[in-house]
Short mmCIF file of C-alpha atoms (C1' of nucleotides) in Angstrom, two decimals:
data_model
loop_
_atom_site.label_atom_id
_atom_site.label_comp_id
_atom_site.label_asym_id
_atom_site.label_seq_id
_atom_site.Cartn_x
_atom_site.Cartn_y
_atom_site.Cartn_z
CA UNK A 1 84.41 64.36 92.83
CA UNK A 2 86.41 67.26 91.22
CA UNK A 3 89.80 66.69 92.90
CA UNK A 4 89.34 64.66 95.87
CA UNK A 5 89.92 65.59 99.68
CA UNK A 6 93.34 65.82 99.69
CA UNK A 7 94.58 67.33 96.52
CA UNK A 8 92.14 70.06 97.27
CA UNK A 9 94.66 70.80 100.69
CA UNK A 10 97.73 70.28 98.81
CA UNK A 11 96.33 72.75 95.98
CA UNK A 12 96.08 75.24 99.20
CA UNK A 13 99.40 74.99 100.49
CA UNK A 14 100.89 75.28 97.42
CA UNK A 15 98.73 78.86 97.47
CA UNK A 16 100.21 79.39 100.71
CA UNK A 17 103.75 78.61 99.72
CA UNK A 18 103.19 81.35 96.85
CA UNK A 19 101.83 84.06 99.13
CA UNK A 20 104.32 83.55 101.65
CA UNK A 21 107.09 84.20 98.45
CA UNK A 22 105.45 87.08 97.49
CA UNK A 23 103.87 88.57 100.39
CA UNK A 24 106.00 87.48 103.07
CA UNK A 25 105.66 85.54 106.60
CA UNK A 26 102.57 87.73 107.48
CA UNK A 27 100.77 87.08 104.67
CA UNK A 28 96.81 88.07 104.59
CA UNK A 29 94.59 85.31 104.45
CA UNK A 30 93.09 87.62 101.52
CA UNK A 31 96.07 87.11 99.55
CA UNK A 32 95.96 83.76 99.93
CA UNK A 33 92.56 83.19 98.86
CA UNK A 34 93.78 85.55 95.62
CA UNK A 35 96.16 82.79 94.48
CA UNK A 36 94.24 79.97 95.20
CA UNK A 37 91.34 81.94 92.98
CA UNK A 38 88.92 81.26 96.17
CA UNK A 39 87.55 83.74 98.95
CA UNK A 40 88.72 83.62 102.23
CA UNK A 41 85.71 81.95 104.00
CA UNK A 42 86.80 79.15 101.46
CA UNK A 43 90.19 78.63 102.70
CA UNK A 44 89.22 78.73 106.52
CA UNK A 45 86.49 75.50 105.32
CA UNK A 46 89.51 74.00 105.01
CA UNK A 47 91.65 74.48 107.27
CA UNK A 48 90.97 75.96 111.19
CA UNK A 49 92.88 79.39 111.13
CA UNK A 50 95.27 81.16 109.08
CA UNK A 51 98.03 80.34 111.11
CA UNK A 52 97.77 77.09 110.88
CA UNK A 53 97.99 76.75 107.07
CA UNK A 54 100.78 78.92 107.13
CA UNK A 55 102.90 76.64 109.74
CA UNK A 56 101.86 73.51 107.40
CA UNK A 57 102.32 75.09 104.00
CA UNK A 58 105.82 76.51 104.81
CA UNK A 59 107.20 72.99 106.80
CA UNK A 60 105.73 71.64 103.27
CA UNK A 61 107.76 74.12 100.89
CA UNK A 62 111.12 73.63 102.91
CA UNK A 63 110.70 69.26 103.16
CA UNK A 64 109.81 70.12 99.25
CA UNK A 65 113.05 72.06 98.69
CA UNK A 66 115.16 69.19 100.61
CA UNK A 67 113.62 66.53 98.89
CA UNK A 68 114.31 68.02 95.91
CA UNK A 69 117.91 68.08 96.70
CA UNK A 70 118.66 64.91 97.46
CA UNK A 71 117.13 64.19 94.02
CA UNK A 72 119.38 66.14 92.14
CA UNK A 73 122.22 64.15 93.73
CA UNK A 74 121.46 60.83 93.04
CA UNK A 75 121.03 61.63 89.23
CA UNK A 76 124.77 62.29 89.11
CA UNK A 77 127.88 58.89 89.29
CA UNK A 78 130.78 60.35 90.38
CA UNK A 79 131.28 62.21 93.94
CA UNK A 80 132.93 65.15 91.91
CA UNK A 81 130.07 65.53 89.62
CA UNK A 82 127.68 65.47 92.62
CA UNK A 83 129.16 68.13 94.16
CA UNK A 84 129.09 70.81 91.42
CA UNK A 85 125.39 69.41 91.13
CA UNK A 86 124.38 69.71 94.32
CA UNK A 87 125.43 73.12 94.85
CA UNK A 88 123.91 74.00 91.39
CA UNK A 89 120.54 72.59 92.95
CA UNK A 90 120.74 74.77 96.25
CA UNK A 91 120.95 78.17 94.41
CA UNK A 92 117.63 80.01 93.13
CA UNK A 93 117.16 79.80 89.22
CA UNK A 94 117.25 83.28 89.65
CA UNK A 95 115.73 86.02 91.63
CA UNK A 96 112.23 84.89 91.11
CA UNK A 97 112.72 81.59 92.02
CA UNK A 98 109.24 80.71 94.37
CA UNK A 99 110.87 78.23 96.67
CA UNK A 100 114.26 80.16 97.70
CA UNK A 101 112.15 83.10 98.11
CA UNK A 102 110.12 81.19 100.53
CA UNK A 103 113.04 80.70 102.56
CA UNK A 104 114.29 83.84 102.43
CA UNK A 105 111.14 85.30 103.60
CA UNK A 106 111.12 82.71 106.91
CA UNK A 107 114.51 83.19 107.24
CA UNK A 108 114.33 86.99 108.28
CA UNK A 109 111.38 85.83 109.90
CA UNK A 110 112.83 83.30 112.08
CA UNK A 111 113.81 85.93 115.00
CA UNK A 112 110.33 86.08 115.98
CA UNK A 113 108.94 83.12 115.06
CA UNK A 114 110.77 80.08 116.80
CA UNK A 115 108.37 77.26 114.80
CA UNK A 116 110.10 78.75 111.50
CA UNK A 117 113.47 79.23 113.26
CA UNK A 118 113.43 75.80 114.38
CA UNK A 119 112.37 74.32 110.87
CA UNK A 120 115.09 76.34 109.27
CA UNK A 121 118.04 75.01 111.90
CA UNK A 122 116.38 71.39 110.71
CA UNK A 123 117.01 72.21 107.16
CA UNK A 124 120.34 73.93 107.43
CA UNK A 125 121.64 70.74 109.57
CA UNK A 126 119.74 68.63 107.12
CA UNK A 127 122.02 69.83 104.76
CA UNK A 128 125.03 69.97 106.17
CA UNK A 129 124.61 66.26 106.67
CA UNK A 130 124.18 65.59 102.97
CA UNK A 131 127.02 67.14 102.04
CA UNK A 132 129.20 65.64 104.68
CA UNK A 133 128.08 61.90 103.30
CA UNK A 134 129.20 63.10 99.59
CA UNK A 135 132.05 64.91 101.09
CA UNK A 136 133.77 61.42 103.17
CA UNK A 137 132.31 59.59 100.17
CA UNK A 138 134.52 61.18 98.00
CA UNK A 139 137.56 61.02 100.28
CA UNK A 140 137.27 57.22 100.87
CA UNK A 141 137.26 56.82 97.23
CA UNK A 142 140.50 59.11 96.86
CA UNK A 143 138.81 61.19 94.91
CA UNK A 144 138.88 64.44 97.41
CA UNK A 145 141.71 65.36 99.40
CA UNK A 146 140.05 67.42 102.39
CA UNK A 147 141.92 70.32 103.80
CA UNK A 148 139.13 70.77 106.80
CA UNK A 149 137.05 68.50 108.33
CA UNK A 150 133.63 67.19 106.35
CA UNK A 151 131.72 69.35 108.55
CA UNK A 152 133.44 72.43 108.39
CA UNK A 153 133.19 72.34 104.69
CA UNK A 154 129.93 70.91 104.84
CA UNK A 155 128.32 73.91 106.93
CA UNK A 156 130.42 76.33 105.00
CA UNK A 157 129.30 75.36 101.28
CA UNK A 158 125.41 75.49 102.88
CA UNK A 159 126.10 78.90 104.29
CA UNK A 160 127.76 80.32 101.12
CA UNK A 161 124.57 78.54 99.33
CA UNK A 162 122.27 80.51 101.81
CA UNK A 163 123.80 84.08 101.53
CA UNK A 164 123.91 84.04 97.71
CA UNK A 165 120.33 82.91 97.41
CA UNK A 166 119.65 86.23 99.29
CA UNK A 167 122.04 88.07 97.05
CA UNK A 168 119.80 86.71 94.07
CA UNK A 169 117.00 87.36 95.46
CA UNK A 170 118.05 91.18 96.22
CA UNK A 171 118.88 91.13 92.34
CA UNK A 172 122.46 91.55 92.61
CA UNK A 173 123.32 92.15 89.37
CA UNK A 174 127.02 90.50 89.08
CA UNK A 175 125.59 87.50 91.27
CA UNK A 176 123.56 85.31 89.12
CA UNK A 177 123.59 81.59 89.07
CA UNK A 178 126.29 80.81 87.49
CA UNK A 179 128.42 83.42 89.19
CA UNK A 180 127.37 82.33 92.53
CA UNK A 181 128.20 78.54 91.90
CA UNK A 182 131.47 79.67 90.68
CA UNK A 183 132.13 81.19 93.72
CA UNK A 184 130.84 78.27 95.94
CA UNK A 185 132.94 76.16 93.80
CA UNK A 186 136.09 77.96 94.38
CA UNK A 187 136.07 77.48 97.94
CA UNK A 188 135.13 73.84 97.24
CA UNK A 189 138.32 73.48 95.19
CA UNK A 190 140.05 74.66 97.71
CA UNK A 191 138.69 72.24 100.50
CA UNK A 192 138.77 69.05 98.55
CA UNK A 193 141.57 69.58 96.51
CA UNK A 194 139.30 68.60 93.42
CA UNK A 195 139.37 70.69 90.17
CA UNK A 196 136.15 70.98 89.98
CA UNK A 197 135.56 71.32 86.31
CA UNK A 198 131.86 72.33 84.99
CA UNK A 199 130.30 70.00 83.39
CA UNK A 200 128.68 71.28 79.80
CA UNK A 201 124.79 70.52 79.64
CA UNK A 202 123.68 70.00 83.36
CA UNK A 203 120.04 70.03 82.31
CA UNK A 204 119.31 73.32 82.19
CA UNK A 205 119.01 73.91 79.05
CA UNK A 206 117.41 77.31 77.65
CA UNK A 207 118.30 77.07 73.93
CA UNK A 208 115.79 76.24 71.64
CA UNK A 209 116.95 73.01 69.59
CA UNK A 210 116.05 75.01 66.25
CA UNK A 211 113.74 72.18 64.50
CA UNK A 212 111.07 72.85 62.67
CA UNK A 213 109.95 76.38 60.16
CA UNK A 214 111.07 79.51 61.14
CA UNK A 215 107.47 80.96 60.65
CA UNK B 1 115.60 120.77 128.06
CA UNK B 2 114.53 118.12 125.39
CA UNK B 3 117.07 117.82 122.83
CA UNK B 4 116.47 119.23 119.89
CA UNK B 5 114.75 118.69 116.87
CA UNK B 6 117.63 116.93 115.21
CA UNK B 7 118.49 114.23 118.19
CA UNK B 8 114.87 113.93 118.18
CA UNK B 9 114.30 112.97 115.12
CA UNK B 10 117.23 110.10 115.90
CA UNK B 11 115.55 108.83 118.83
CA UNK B 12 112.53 107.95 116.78
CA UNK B 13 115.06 106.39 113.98
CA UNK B 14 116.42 104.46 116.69
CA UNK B 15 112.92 103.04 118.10
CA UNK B 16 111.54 102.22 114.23
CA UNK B 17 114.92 100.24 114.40
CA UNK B 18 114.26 97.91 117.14
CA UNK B 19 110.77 97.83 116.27
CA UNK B 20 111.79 96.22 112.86
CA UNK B 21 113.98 94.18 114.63
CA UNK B 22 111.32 92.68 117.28
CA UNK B 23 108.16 92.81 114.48
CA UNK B 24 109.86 92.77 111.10
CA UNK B 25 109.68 94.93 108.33
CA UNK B 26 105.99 95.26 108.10
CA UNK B 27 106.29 96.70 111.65
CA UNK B 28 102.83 98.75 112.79
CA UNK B 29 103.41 102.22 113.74
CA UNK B 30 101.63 101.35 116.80
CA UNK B 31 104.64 99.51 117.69
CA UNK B 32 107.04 102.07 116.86
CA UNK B 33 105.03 104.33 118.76
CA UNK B 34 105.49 101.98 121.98
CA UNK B 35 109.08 101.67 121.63
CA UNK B 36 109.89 105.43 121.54
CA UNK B 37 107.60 105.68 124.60
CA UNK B 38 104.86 108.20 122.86
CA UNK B 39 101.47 107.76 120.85
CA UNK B 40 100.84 107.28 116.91
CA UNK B 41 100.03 110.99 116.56
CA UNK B 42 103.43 112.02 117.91
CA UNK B 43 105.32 109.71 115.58
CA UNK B 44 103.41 111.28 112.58
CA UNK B 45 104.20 114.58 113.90
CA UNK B 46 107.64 114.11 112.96
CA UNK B 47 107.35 112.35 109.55
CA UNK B 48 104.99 112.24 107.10
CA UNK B 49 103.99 108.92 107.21
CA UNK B 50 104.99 105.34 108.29
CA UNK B 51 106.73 104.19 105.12
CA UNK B 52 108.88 107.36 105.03
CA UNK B 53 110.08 106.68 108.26
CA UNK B 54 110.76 102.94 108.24
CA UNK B 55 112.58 103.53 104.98
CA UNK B 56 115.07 106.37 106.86
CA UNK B 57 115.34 104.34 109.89
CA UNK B 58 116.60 100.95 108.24
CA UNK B 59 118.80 102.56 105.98
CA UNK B 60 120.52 104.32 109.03
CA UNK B 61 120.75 101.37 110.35
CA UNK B 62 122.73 99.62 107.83
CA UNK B 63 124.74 102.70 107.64
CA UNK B 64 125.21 102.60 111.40
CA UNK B 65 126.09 98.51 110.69
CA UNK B 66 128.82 99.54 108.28
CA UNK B 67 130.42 102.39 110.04
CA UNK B 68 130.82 99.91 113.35
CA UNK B 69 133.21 97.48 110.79
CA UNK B 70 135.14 100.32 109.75
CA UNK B 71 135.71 101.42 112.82
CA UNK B 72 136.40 97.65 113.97
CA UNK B 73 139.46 97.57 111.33
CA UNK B 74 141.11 100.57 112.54
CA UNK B 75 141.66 99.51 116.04
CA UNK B 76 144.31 96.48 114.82
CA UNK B 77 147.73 96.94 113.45
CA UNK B 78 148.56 94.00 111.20
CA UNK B 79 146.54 92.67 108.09
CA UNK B 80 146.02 89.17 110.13
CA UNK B 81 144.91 90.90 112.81
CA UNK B 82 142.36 92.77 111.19
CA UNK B 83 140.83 90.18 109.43
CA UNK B 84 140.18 88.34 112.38
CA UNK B 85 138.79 91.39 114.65
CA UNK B 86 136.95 92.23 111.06
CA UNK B 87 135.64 88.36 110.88
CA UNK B 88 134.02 88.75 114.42
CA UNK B 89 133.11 92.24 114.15
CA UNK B 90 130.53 90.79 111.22
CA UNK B 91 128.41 88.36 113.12
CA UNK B 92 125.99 89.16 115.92
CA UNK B 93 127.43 88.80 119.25
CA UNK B 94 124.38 86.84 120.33
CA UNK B 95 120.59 85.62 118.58
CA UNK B 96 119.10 88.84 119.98
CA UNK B 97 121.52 91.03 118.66
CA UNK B 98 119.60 94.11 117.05
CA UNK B 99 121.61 95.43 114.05
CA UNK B 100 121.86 91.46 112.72
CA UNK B 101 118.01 91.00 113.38
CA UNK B 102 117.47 94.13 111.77
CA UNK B 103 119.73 93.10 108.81
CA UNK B 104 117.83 89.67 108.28
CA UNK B 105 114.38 91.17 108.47
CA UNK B 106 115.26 92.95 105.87
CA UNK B 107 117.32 90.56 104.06
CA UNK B 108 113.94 88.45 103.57
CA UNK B 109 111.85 91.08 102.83
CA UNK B 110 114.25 92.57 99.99
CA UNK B 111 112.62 90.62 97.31
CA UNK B 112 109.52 92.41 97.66
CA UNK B 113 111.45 95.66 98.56
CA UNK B 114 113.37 96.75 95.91
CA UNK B 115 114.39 99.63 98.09
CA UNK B 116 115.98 97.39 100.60
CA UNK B 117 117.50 94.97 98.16
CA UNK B 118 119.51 97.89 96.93
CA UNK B 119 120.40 99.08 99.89
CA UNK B 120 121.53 95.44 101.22
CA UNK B 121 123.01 94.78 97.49
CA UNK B 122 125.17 98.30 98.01
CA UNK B 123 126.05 96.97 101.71
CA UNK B 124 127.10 93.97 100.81
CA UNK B 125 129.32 95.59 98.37
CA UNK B 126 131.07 97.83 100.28
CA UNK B 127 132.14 95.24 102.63
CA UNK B 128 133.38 93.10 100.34
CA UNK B 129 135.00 96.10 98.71
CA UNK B 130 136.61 96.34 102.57
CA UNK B 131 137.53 92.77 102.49
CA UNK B 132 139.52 93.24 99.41
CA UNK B 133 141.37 96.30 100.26
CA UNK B 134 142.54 94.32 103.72
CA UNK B 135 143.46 90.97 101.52
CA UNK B 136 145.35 92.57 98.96
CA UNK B 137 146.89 94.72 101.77
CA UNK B 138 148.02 91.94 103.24
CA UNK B 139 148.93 89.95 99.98
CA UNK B 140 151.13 93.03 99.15
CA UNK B 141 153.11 93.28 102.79
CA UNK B 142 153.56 89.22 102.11
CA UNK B 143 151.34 88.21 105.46
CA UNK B 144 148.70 86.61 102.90
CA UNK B 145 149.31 84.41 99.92
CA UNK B 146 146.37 84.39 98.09
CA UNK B 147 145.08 81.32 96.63
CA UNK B 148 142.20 83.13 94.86
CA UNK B 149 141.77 86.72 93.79
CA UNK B 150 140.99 89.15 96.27
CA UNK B 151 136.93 89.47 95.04
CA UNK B 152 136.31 86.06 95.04
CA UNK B 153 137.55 84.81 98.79
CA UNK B 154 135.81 88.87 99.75
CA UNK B 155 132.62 87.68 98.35
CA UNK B 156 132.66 84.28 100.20
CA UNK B 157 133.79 85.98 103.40
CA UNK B 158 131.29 88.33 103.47
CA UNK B 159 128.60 85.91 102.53
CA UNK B 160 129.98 83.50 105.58
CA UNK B 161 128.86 86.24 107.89
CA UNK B 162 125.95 87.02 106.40
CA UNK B 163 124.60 83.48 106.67
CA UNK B 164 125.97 82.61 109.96
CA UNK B 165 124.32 85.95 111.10
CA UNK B 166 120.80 84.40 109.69
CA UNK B 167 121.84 80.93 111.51
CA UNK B 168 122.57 82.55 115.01
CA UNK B 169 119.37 84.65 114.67
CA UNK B 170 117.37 81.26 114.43
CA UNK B 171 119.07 80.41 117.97
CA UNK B 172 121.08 77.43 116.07
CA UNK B 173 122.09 75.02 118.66
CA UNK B 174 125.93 74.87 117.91
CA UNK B 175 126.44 77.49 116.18
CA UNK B 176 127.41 80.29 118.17
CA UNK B 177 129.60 83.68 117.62
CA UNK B 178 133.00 81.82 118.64
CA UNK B 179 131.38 78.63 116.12
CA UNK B 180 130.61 80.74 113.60
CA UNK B 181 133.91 82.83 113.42
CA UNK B 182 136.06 79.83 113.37
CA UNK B 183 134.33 78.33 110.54
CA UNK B 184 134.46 81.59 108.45
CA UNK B 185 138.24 81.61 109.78
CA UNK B 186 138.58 77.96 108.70
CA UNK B 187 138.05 79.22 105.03
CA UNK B 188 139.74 82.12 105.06
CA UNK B 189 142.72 80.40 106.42
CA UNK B 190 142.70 78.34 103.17
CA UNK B 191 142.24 81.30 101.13
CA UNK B 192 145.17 83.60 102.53
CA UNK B 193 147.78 80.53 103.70
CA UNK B 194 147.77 82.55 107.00
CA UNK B 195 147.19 80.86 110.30
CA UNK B 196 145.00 83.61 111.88
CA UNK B 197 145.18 82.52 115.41
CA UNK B 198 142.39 83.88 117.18
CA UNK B 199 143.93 86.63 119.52
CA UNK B 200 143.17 86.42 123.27
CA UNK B 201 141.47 89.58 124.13
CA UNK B 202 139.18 90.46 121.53
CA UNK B 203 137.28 92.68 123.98
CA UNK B 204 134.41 90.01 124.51
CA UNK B 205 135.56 88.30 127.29
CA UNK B 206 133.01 86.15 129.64
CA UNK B 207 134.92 82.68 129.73
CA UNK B 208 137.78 81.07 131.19
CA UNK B 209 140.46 80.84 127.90
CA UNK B 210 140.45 76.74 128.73
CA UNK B 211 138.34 74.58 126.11
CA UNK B 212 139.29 74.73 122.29
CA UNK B 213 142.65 75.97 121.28
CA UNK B 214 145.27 73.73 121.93
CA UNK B 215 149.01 74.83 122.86
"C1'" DG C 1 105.64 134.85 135.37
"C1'" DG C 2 104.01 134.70 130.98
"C1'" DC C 3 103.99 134.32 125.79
"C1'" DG C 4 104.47 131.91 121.45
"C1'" DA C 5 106.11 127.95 119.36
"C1'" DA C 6 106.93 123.21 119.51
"C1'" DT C 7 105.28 118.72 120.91
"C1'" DT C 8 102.08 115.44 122.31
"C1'" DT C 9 97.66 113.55 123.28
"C1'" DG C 10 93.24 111.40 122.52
"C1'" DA C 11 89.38 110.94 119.75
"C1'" DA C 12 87.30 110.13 115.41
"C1'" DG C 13 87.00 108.66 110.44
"C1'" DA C 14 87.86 105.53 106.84
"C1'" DG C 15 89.52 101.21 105.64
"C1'" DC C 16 91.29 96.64 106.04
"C1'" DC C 17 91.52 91.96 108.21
"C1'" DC C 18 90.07 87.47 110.36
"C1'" DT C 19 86.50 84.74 111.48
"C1'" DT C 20 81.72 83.01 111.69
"C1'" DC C 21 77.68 81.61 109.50
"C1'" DA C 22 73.37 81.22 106.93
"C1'" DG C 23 72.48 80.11 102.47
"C1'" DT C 24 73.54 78.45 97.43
"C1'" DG C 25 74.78 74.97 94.26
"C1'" DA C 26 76.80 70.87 92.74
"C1'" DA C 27 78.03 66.13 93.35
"C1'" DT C 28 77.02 61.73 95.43
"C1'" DG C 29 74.59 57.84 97.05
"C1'" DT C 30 70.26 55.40 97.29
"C1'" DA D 1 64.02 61.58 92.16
"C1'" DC D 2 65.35 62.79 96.73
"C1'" DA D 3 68.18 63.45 100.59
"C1'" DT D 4 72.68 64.16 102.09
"C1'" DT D 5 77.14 65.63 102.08
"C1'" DC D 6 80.63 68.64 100.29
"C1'" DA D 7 82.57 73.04 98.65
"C1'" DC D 8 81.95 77.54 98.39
"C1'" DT D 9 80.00 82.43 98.52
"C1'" DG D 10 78.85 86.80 100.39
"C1'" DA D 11 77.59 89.41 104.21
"C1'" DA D 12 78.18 90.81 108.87
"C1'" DG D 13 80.62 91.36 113.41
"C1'" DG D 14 84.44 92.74 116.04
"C1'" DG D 15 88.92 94.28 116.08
"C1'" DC D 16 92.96 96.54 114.54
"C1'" DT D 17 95.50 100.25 111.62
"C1'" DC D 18 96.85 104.65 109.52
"C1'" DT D 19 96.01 109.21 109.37
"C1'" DT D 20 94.02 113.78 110.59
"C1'" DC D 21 93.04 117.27 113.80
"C1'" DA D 22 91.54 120.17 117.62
"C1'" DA D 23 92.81 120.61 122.19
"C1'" DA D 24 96.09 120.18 125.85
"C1'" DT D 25 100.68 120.20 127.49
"C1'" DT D 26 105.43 121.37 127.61
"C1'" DC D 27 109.43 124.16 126.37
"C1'" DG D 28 112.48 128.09 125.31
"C1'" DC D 29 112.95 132.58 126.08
"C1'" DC D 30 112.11 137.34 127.36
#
DNA sequence: GGCGAATTTGAAGAGCCCTTCAGTGAATGT
DNA sequence: ACATTCACTGAAGGGCTCTTCAAATTCGCC
């Protein structure tokens, strides 16, 4: 066995997911089959139509997105430090990134397809709900001082997080990650009455550690 | 009678609008054709060819999106006022409203359209450049006190709407034009130290003034 | 009423797309 | 070694799309 039953689908989604970044909602099947490196009869042995790959490979790239999430906030201790992590996590690396560009693409979508509309809503609410648990965390420990209600601010920090992920993804070219959590981040100072401050090394770390010959 | 070749042309702007709208931006010209009421041929009679026209027609219609603001400001007299009437004047009145649909359609296409992610990068900017002449207007007649410069709480504003547009388009549940404008109101009400009570008449008006606001 | 120009139609060509399917290998089990 | 299952290819069918174009229709105007 090569890859086994199942690894073979997930191999295929992840196509999907790709195609749907780069091609959009309507995606050919042919393009598809392009980034999976197969033919198009090959795809459709695995699953019935192309519709129905599509439907399963984009539910799978937005669960994938969420989950990843809620990862990124349990690394962090201290509600504060969540926060500025969190919304760090729900921004696009940049305006490649595969996964917000997946959204963005089923978000414009969503008017005509109710399936992806009705994922989406999911998601956003999803969300919302995650923040609001780190939001009243934070409060109960004293360490935010909410000027609004945990949902308001909840709903609003998603929405900012949405609309600059399609600034970034339209190449804006003041609006890059770092400006974009900055701006989240000021209206999250102003609704928990935390500073806020950036933390140094988050992770992402681009510069090369310099060990070793310089050719 | 007809109506000559210019209002023609319009018409046909108009229907590759709505088509975009309903099928999104990869819209067939058969479609186009069936909105406008006529055949292929006669749709290729007046342009060159399908891309030409799509590409005229949606940026007209973000034109025609950012005129309708402008003209929304004008109508109030004070900078509170304004922002409000502005606020609601961004979002769609309902999930099939056709300049927002159109917007979002193109919104997720834009990373594969550089063409429309400048245009959308060049809209958003102007209306943020709006939202900052009306904030520091109002920071300079003493209405607003500004907790954060003029760009940054413009920025978020805009990108409120623009998100809440994308959420009412997916027929969100709870989120609805009066939900949506009182959570972008909620920030901005942090952001100027202005109360912005919603006005009465805001020319919308299909319920009974009972639930929400209290005395 | 009739003429020339403007507009629209309907058909036809070339090309792409989804899906089905017979056939080709390779892997697996016996 | 042989049969069987699995994964895939490549071709073919049927349908849809964009575009062109000759013919038909409508319009403005004298």
């Amino acid at each position: 066995m090569t890859v086994g039953r199942k690894q073979r689908r997930e191999r295929l989604l992840a196509a999907a997911q790709k195609a749907v970044a780069e091609h959009g909602a309507d995606v050919r099947l042919k393009d598809v089959a392009q980034v999976a490196g197969l033919t198009s009869g090959a795809i459709l042995y695995h699953f019935p139509d192309i519709q129905t790959l599509l439907v399963e490979a984009n539910r799978a790239g937005m669960e994938r997105f969420y989950d990843q999430r809620l990862k990124a906030i349990s690394g962090s201790i201290t509600p504060d430090r969540k926060l500025v992590v969190t919304i760090a996590s729900g921004l696009p690396r940049d305006s490649e990134d595969e996964a917000v560009r997946l959204l963005c693409e089923l978000g414009g979508a969503a008017g005509r397809y109710p399936r992806y509309a009705a994922m989406l809503t999911s998601l956003y609410d999803r969300q919302v709900a995650m923040y609001q648990v780190l939001l009243e965390d934070g409060a109960a420990s004293g360490v935010f001082t909410l000027a609004q209600p945990s949902q308001t601010v909840a709903r609003n920090i998603v929405a900012l997080e949405d609309a600059y992920g399609y600034r970034m993804v339209a190449r804006h070219s003041t609006i890059d990650h770092a400006a974009a959590t900055q701006l989240i981040l000021d209206y999250a100072r102003l609704a928990t009455g935390h500073l806020l401050d950036q933390p140094d090394p988050v992770g992402l770390d681009h510069t090369v550690p310099d060990a070793g010959v310089p050719a």
